[in-house]
XYZ file of C-alpha atoms in Angstrom:
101
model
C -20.183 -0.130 -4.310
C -17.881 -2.105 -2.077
C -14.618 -0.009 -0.857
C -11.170 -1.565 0.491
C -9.606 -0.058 3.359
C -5.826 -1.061 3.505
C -2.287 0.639 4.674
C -0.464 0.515 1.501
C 3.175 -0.638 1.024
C 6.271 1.323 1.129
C 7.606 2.205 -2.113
C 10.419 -0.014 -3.167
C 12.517 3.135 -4.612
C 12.269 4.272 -0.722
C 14.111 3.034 2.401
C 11.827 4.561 4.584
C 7.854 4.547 5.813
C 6.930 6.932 3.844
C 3.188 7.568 3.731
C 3.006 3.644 4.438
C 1.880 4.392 7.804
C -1.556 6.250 6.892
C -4.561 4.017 5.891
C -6.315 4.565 2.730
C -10.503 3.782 1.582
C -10.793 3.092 -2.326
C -13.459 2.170 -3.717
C -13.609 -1.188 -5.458
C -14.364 -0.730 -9.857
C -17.900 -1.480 -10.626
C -17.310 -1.548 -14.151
C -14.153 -2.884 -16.394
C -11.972 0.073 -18.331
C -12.673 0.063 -22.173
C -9.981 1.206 -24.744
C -11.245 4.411 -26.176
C -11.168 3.916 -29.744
C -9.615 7.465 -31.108
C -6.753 7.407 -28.571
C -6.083 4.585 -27.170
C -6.232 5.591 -23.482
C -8.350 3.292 -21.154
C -12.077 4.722 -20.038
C -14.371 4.338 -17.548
C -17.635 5.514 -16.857
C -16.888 5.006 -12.864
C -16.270 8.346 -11.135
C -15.551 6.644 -7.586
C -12.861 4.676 -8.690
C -11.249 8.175 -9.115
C -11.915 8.849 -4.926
C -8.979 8.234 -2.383
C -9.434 8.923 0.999
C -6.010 8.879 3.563
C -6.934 8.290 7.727
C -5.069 8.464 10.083
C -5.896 5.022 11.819
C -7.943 1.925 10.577
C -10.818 3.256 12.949
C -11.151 6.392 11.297
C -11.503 4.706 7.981
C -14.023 2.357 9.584
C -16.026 5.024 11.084
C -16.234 6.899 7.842
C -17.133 3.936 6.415
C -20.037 2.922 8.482
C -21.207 6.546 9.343
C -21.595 6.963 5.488
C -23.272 3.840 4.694
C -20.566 2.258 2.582
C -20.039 -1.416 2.590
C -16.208 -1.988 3.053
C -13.190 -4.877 2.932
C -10.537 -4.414 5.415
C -7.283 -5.497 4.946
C -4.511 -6.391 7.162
C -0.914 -4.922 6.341
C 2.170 -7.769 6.445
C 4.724 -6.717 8.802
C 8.374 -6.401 6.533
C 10.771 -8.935 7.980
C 13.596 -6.966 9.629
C 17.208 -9.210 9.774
C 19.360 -7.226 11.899
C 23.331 -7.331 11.084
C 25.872 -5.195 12.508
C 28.333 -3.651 10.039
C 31.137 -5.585 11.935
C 29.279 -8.856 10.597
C 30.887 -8.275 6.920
C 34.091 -8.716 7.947
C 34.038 -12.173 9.953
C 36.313 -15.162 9.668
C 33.629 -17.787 10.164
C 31.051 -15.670 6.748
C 29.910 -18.452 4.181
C 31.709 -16.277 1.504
C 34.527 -14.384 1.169
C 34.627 -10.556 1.764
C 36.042 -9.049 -1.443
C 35.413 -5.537 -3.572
């Protein structure tokens, strides 16, 4: 069973980091989830899917990875773009729009 070692996104409720700065190893499903017939809810009869390990860097994960025999997917987090404005820049003469409440 193949796991995926990735930083996950910040929350978009959230302004801040969060626990986006921690990596995390999942493991990938081996099987797809089945509607259980009585209820409704979605099964499965895979227990790792259920497993999620946090690191604190991408080697850790890596380590843990390879010291434990697991075959594993790394991937890369996107860096957010950051546009930096001052405050000041709402109120200029030469904005494309007018400033209004």
């Amino acid at each position: 069973m193949t796991a995926r070692i990735y930083r996950p996104a910040k929350t978009a409720t959230q302004s801040g980091a969060g626990n986006s700065r921690l990596w995390r190893l999942e493991y990938l499903p081996e099987s797809a989830r089945s509607i259980e017939p009585l209820m409704g809810w979605t099964a499965s009869s895979d227990m790792k899917s259920q497993i999620k390990l946090t690191f604190a860097t991408k080697e850790e994960a890596v380590a843990y990875a390879e010291r434990n025999a697991i075959p594993y997917r790394i991937e890369e987090p996107k860096e957010a773009k950051r546009q930096i404005t001052s405050y000041s820049d709402n109120f200029k003469n030469s904005r494309l729009t007018p400033w209004t409440h």
